[in-house]
Short mmCIF file of C-alpha atoms in Angstrom, two decimals:
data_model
loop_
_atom_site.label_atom_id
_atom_site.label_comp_id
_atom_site.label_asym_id
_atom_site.label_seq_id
_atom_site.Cartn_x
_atom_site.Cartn_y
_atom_site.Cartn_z
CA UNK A 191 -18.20 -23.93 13.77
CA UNK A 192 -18.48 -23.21 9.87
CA UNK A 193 -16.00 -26.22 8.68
CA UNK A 194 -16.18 -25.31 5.37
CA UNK A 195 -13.93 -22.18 6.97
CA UNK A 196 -11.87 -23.95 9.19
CA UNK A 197 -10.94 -26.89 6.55
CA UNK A 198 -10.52 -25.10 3.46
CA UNK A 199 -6.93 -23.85 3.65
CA UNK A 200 -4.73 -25.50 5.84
CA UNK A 201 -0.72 -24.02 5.37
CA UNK A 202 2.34 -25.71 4.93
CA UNK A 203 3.60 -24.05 7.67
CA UNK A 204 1.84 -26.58 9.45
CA UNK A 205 3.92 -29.69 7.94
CA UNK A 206 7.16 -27.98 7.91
CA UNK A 207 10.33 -29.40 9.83
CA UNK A 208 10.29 -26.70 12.74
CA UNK A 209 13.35 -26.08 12.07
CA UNK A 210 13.12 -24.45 8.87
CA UNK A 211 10.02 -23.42 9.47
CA UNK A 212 11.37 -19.62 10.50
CA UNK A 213 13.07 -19.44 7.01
CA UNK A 214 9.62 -20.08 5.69
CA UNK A 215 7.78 -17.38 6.88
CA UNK A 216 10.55 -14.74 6.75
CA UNK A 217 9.69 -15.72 2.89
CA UNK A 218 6.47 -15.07 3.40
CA UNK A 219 6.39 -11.83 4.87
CA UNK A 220 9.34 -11.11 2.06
CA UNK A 221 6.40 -11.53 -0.82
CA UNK A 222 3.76 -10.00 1.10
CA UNK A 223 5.37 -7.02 1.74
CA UNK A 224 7.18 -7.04 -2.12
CA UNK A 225 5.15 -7.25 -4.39
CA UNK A 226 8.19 -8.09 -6.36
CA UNK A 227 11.31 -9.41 -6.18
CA UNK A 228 14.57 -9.43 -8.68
CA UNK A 229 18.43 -10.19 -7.48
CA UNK A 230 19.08 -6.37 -5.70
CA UNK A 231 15.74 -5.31 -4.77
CA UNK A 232 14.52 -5.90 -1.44
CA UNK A 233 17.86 -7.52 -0.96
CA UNK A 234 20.43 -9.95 -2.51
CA UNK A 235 19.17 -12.22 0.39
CA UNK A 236 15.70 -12.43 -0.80
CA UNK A 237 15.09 -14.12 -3.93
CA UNK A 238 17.07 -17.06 -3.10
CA UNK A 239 15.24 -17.55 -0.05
CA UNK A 240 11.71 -17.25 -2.10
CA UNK A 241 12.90 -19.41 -5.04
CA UNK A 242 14.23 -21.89 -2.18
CA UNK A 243 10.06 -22.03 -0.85
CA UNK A 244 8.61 -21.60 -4.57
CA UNK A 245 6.24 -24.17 -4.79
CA UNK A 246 5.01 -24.11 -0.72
CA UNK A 247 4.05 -20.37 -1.10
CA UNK A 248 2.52 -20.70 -4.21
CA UNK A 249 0.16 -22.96 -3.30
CA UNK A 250 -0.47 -21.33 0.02
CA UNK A 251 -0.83 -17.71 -1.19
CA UNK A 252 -3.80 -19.07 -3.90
CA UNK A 253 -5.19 -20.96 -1.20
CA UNK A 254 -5.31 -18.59 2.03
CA UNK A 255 -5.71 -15.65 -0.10
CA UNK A 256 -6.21 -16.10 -3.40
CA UNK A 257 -2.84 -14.62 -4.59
CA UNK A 258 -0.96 -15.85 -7.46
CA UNK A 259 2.97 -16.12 -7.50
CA UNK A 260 5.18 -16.17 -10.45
CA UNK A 261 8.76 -17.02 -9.64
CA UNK A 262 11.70 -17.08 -12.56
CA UNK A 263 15.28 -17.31 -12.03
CA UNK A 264 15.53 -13.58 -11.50
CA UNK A 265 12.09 -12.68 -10.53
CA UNK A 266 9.68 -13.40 -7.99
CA UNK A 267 6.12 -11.58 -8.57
CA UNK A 268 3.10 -11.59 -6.67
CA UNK A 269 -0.10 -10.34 -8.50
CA UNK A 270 -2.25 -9.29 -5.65
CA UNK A 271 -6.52 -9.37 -5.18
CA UNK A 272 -7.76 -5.92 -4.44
CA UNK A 273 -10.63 -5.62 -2.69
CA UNK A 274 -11.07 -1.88 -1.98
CA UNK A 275 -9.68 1.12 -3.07
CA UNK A 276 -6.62 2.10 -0.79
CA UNK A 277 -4.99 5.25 -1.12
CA UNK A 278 -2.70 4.79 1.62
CA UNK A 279 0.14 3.15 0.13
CA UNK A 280 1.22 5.30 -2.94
CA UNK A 281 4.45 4.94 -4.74
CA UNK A 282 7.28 7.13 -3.18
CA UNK A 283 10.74 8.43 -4.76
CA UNK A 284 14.17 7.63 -3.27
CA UNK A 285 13.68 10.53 -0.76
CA UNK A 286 10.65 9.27 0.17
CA UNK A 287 8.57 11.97 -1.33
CA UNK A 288 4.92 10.51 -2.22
CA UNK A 289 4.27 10.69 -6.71
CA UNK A 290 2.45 13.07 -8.06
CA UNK A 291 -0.21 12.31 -11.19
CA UNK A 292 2.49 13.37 -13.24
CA UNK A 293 5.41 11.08 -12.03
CA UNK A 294 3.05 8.53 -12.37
CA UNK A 295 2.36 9.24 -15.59
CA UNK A 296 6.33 9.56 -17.04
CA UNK A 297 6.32 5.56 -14.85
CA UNK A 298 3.51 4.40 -16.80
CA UNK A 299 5.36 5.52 -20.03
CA UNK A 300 8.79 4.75 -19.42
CA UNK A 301 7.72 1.19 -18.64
CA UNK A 302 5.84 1.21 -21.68
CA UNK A 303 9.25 2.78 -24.00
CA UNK A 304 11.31 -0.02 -22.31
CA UNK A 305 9.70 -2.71 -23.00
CA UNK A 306 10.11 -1.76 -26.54
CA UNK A 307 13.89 -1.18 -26.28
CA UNK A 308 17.06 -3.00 -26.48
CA UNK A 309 20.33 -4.02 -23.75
CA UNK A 310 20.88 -0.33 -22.79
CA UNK A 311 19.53 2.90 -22.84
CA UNK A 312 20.47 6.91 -22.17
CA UNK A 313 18.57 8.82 -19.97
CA UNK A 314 18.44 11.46 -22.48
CA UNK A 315 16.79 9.00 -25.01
CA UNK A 316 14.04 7.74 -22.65
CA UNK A 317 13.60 11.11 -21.96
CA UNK A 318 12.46 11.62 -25.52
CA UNK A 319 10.83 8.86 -26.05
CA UNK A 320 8.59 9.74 -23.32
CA UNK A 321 8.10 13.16 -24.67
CA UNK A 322 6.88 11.36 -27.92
CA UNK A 323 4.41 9.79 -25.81
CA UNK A 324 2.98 12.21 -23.42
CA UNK A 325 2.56 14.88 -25.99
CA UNK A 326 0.04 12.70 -27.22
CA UNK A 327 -2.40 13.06 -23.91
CA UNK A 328 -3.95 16.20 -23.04
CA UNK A 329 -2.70 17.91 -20.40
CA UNK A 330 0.61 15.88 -19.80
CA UNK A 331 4.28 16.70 -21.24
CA UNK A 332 7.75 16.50 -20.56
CA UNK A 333 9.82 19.36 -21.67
CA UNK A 334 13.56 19.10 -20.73
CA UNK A 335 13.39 22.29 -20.52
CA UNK A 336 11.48 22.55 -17.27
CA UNK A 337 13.39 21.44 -14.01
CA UNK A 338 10.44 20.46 -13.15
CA UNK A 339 9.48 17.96 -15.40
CA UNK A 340 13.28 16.73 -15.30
CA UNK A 341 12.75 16.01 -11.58
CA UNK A 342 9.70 14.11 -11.90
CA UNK A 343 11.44 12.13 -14.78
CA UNK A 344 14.17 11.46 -12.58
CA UNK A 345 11.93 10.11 -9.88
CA UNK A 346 9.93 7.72 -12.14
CA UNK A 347 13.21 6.37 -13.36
CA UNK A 348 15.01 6.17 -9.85
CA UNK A 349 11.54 3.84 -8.55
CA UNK A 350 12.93 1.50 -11.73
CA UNK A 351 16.57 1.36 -10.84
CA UNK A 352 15.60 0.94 -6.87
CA UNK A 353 14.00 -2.28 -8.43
CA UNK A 354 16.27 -3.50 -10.75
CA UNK A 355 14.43 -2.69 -14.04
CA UNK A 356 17.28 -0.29 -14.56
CA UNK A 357 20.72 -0.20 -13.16
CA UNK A 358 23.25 2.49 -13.82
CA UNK A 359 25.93 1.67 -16.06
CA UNK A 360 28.08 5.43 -16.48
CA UNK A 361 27.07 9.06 -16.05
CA UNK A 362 24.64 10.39 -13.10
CA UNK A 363 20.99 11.10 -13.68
CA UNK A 364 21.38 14.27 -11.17
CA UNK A 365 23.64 15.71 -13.65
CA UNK A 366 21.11 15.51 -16.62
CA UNK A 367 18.49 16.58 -14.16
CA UNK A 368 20.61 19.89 -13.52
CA UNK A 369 21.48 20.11 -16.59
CA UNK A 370 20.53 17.64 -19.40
CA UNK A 371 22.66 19.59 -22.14
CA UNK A 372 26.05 18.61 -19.85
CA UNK A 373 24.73 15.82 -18.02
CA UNK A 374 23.79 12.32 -18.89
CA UNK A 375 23.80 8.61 -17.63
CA UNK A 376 23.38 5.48 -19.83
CA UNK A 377 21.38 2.38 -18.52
CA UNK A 378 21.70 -1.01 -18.63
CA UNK A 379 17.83 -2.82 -18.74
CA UNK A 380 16.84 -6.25 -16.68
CA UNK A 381 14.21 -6.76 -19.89
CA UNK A 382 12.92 -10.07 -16.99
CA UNK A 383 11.98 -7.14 -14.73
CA UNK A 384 10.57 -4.55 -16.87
CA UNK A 385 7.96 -7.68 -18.20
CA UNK A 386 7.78 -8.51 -14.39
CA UNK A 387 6.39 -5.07 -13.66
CA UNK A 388 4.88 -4.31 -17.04
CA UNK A 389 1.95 -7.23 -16.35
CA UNK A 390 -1.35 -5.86 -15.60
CA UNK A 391 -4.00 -8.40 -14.17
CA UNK A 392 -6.29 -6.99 -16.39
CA UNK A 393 -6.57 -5.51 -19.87
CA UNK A 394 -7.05 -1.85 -18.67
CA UNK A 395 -8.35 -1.13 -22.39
CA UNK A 396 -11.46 -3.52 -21.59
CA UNK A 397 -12.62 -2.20 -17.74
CA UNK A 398 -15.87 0.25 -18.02
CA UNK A 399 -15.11 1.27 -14.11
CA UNK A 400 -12.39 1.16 -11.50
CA UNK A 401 -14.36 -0.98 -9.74
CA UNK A 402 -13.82 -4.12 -11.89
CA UNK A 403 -10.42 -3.52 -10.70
CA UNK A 404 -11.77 -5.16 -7.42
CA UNK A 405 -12.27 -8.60 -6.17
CA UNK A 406 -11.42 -12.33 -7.55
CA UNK A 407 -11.27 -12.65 -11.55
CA UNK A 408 -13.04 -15.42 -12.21
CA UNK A 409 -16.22 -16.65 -14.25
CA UNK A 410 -19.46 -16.55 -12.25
CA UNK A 411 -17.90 -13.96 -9.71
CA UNK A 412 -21.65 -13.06 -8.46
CA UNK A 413 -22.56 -16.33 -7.60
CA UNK A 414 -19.74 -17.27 -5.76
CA UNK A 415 -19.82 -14.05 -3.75
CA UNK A 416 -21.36 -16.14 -0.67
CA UNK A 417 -18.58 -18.63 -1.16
CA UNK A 418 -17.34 -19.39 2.51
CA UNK A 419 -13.87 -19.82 1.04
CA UNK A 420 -13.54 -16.63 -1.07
CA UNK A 421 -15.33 -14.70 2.27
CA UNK A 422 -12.45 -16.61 4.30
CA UNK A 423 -9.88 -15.43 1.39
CA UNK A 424 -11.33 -11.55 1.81
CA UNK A 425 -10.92 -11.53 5.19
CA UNK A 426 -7.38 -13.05 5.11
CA UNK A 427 -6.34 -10.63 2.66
CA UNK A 428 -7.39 -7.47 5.16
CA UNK A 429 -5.56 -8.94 7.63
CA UNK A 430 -2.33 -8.97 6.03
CA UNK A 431 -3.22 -5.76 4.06
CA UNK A 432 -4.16 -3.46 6.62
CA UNK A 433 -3.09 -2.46 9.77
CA UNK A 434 -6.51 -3.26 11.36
CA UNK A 435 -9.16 -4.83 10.23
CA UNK A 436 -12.51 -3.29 11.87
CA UNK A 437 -15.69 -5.79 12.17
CA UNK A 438 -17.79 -2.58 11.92
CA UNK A 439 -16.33 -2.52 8.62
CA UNK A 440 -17.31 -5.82 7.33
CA UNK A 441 -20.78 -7.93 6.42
CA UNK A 442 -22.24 -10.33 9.07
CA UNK A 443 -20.38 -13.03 6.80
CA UNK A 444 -16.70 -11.67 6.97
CA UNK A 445 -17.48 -10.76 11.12
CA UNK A 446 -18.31 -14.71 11.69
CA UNK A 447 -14.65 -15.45 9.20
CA UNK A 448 -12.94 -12.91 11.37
CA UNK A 449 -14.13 -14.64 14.87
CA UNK A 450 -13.16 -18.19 13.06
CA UNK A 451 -9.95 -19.35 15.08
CA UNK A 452 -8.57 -21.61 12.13
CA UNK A 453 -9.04 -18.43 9.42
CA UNK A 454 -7.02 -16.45 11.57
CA UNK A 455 -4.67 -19.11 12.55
CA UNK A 456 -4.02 -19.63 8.98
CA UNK A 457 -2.80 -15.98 8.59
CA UNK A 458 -0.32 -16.62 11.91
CA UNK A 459 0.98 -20.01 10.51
CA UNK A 460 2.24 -18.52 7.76
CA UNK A 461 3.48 -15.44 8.53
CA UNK A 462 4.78 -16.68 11.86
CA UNK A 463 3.05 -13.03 13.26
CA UNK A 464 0.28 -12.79 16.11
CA UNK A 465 -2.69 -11.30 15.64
CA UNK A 466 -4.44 -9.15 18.21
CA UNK A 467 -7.73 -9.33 18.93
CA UNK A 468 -9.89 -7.36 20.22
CA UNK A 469 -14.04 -6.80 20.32
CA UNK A 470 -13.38 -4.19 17.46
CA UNK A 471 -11.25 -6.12 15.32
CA UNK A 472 -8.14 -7.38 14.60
CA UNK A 473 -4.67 -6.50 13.98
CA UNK A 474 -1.55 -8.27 12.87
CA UNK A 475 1.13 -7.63 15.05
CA UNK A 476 4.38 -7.01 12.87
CA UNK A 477 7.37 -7.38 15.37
CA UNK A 478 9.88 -8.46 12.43
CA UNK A 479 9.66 -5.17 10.75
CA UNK A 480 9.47 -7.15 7.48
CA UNK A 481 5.97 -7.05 6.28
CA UNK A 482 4.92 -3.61 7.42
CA UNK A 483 5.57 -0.90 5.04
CA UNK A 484 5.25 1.93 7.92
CA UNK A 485 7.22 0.66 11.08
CA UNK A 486 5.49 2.20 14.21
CA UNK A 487 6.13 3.40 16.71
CA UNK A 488 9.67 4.29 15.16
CA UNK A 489 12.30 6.98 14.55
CA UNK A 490 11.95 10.36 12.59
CA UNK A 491 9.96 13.58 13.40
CA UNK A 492 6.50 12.19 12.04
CA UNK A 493 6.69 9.10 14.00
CA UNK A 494 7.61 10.82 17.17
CA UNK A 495 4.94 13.81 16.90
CA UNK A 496 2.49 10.84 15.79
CA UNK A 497 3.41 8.87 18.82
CA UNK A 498 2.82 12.27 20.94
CA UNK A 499 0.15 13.06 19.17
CA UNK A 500 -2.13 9.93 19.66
CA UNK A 501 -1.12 10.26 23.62
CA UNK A 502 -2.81 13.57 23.66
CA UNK A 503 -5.64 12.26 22.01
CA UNK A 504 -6.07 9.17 23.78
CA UNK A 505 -5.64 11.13 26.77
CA UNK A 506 -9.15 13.63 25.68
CA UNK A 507 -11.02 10.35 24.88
CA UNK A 508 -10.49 9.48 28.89
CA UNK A 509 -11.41 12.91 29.98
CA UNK A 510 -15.23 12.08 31.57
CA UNK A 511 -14.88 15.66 32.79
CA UNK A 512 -14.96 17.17 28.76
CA UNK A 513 -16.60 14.56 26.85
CA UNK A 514 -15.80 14.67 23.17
CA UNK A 515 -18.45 14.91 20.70
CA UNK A 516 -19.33 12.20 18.82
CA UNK A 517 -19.66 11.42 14.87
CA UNK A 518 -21.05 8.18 12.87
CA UNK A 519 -18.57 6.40 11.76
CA UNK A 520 -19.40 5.54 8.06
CA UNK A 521 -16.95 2.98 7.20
CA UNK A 522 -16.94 1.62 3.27
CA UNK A 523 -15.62 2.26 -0.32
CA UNK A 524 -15.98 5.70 -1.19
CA UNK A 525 -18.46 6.32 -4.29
CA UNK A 526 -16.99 9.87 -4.88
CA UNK A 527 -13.84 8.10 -5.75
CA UNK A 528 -14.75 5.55 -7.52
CA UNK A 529 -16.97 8.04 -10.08
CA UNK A 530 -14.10 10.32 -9.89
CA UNK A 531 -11.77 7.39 -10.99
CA UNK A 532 -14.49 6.54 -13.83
CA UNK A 533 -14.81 9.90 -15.14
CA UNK A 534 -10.97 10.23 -15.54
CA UNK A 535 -11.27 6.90 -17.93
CA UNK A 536 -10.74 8.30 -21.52
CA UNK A 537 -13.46 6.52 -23.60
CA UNK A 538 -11.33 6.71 -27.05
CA UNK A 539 -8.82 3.63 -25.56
CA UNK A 540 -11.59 1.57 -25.01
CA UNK A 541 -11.65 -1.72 -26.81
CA UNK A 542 -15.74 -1.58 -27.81
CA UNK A 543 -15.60 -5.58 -28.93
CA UNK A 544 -15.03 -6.84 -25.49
CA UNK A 545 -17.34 -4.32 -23.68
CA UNK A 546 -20.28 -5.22 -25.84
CA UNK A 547 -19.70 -8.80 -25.72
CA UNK A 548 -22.70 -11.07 -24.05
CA UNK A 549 -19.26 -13.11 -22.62
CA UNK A 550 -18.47 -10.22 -20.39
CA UNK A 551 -18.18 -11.42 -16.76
CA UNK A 552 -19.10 -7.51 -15.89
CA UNK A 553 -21.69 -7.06 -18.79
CA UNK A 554 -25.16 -7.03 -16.48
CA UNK A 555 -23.11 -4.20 -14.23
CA UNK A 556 -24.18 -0.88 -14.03
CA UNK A 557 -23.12 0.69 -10.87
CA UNK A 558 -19.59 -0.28 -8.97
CA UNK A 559 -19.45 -3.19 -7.52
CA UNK A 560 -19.65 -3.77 -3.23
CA UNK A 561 -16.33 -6.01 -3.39
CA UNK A 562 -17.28 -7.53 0.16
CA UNK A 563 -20.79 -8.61 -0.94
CA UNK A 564 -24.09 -7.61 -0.20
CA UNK A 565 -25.41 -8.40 3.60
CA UNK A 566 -25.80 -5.19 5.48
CA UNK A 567 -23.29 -4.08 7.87
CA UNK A 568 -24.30 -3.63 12.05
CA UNK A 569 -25.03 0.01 12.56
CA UNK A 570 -22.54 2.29 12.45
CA UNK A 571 -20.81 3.41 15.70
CA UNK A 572 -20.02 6.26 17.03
CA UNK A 573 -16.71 7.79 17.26
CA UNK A 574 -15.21 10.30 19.42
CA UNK A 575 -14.54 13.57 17.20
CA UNK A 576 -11.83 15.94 17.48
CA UNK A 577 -11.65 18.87 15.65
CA UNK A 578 -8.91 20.07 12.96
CA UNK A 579 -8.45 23.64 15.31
CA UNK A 580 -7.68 21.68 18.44
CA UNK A 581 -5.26 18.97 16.52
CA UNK A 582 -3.64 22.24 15.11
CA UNK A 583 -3.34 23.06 18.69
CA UNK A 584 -1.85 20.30 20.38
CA UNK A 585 0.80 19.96 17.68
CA UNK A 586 1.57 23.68 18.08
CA UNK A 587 2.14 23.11 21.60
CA UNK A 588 4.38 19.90 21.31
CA UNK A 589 6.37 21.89 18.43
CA UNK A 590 6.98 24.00 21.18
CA UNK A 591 7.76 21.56 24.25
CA UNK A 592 9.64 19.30 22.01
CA UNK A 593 10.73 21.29 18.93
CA UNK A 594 14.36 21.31 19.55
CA UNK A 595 14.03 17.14 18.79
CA UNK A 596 12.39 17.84 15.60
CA UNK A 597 13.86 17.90 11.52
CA UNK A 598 14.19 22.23 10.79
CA UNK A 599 12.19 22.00 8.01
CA UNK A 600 8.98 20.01 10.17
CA UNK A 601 9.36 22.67 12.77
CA UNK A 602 9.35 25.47 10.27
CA UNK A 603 5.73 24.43 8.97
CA UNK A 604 3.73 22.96 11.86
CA UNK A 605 0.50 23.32 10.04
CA UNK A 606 2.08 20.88 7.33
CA UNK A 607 3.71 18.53 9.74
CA UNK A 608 0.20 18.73 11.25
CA UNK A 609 -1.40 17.65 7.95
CA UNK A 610 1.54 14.92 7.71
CA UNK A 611 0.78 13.28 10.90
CA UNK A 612 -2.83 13.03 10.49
CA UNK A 613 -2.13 11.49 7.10
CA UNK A 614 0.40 8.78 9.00
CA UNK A 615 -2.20 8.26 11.68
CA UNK A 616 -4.71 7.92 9.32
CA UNK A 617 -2.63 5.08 7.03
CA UNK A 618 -1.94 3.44 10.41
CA UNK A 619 -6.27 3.12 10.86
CA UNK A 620 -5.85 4.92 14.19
CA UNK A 621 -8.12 7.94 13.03
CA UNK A 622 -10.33 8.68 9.88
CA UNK A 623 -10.00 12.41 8.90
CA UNK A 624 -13.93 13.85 8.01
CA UNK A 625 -15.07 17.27 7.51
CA UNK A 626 -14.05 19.56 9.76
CA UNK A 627 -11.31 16.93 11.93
CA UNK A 628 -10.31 13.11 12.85
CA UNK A 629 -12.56 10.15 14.41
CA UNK A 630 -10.34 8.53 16.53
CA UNK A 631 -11.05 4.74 15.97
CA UNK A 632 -10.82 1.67 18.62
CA UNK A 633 -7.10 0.78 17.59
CA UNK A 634 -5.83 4.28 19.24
CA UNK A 635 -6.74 2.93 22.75
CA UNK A 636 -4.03 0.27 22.63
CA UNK A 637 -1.36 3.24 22.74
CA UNK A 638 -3.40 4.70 26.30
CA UNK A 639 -0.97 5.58 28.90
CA UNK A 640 2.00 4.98 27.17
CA UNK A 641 5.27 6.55 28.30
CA UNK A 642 6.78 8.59 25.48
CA UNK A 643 11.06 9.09 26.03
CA UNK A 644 11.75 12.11 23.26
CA UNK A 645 15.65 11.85 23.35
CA UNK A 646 17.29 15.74 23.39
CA UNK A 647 19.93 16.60 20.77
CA UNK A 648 23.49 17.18 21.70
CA UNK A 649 24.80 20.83 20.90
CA UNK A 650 26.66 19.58 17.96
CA UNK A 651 23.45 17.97 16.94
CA UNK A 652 21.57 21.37 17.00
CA UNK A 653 24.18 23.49 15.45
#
């Protein structure tokens, strides 16, 4: 056994009183799954418990995963390592409705007008100021005029209030969204959370790609990229990061971290989870419901048709009798995106001084950077495919064995509920849409023969 693995990180889960050592890991999973923390946002409950564990989860979140904590007397924030472009957890409004570019956009700038502003603020004179500022980049505005625009607004300033960088002193901000010549709302600003979320890890001004986004900053990053530790730290970081971590996925390095008990263990000790394991991967089993963002399986019409969904599926994948075709499975960071990403960069912001300086950790880079090293991956397996027509189909036909169970507006537009099942089966790693349809990966199997209860609606409940 690789000790320099196994000894490198040992948690302080491991030399807590047992008896406290449940409130330790419920703070924990309270960090991991919030990235930040004030007084009101996950909770009221929360901070105190994280500022009561400060200095045991800072040290263990550098050590098991490289993470670094910052905890003030109403803050607690976690600056995360990425390691891989992940477009499955995207910031959503109050109705859970997934942001646009533009709503994006008005965030980025309202953070940017607040942290130049004083105790309070109107929503009318945010409004403008971000006006100022977007009609300065071509091809974004905010017109009051447009409802539009006014909703998107809205949203970017509702994701600040549901985290306490805003809280709502008078007025209603669906009034001035209606109407913003009869409606307004005045704010009162938490300036501690606004610099909480206002704190890149890196100067944005100085990156060339997207890609130096990715991976450990520190000096001599190359070198160290055979580093058992930061290899251990990689492979901690998927498994608390994504719902499965796939060894087909990784280098012949990160498979032998993955198979290390004590790397594993590590992640279990201080989350006080179980992992899974299988010959595939692994997969951290999240039956607290406070680290996972998406709870499944749960309630709502996209978890249930999902549920039904992967039943169907799972149930084609056993059929000897009508084998499904099957497709490589090409796992790895997309270069599409990535030069997509780089091409969006606008090349007037950037600060030329530090990108032509010899000092430049990045300087000898030309291409994006392979944040999980260079040893080749095994071959790539093959999946089981299943085309877009026949998913189409199989949702059609529970739509219409079950459709009395599902939301109006889902059952009105089964070719987008479609769509917005794959997408949560997708974020979940139990498929990977490609051309034409879905793979359906090795995690899937674990939901084989299960029993699925769909609970009919009461008259009332239909009328």
């Amino acid at each position: 056994m690789n000790t320099s693995l196994t000894s490198a990180a040992t948690p302080h889960a491991h030399r807590i009183d047992p008896l406290e050592l449940d409130s330790y890991q419920r703070a924990a999973r309270l960090v991991l799954a919030n990235h930040l923390v004030t007084a009101d946002h996950p909770d009221r409950a929360a901070l105190p418990l994280i500022r009561r564990w400060t200095t045991e989860l800072r040290e263990d979140l550098a050590a098991l995963f490289g993470y670094r904590l910052e905890v003030t007397e109403t803050t607690a924030r976690l600056f995360p390592v990425t390691d891989a472009l992940d477009g499955g957890r995207p910031a959503r409004t109050v109705t859970d409705r997934v942001f646009d570019r533009r709503r994006y956009a008005y965030l980025a700038l309202a953070l940017a007008a607040l942290g130049r502003a004083g105790e309070q603020i109107t929503l009318s004179e945010l409004a403008e100021q971000v006006r100022d500022h977007s009609a300065r980049i071509d091809g974004l505005e905010l017109s009051p005029e447009r409802a539009a625009d006014r909703d998107a607004f809205v949203d970017a300033v509702g994701w600040l209030a549901a985290r306490g960088a805003l809280s709502l002193a008078d007025g209603d901000a669906t009034g001035w969204a209606a109407d913003p010549e009869a409606g307004e709302a005045l704010y009162d600003i938490d300036r501690t959370v606004v610099f909480a979320l206002f704190r890149p890890a890196r100067a944005v001004q100085h990156l060339r790609s997207v890609a130096e986004l990715l991976g450990e900053d520190h000096p001599g990053e190359g070198a160290r990229a055979a580093d058992p530790a930061a290899i251990a730290r990689q492979v901690r970081r998927a498994v608390v990061e994504q719902p499965v971590v796939y060894a087909a996925e990784l280098t012949a390095p990160q498979r032998e971290a993955l198979a290390t008990d004590a790397v594993i263990a590590g992640v279990e000790a201080f989350t006080g989870l179980r992992a899974e394991r299988r010959a595939e991967g692994v997969a951290l089993i999240d039956t607290s419901g406070r680290l996972s963002d998406v709870r499944f399986p749960g309630t709502g019409t996209l978890a249930q048709v999902g549920l039904l969904l992967i039943t169907e599926i799972a149930d084609l994948v056993a059929d000897l009798d009508n084998p499904l075709p099957r497709r490589p499975w090409l796992p790895g960071p997309s270069d599409d995106l990535l030069a997509a990403l780089d091409g969006a960069i606008p090349e007037g912001t950037l600060f030329a001084p530090m990108l032509d300086s010899s000092g430049d950790p990045f300087a000898d880079e030309t291409a994006p950077r392979d944040p999980f090293g260079t040893d080749e991956r095994p071959e790539p397996a093959a999946c089981p495919f299943v085309a877009a027509d026949r998913l189409r189909e199989i949702v059609t036909e529970l739509a219409e064995r079950y459709g009395s169970t599902f939301a109006a507006h889902w059952l009105a537009d089964v070719p987008g509920l479609t769509v917005e099942v794959v997408g949560l089966l997708s974020r979940l790693r139990l498929v990977r849409p490609v051309t034409g349809g879905v793979l359906v990966l090795p995690a899937l199997a674990r939901y084989r023969g299960a029993v699925v209860s769909v609970r009919a609606r009461r008259s009332e409940e239909l009328l």
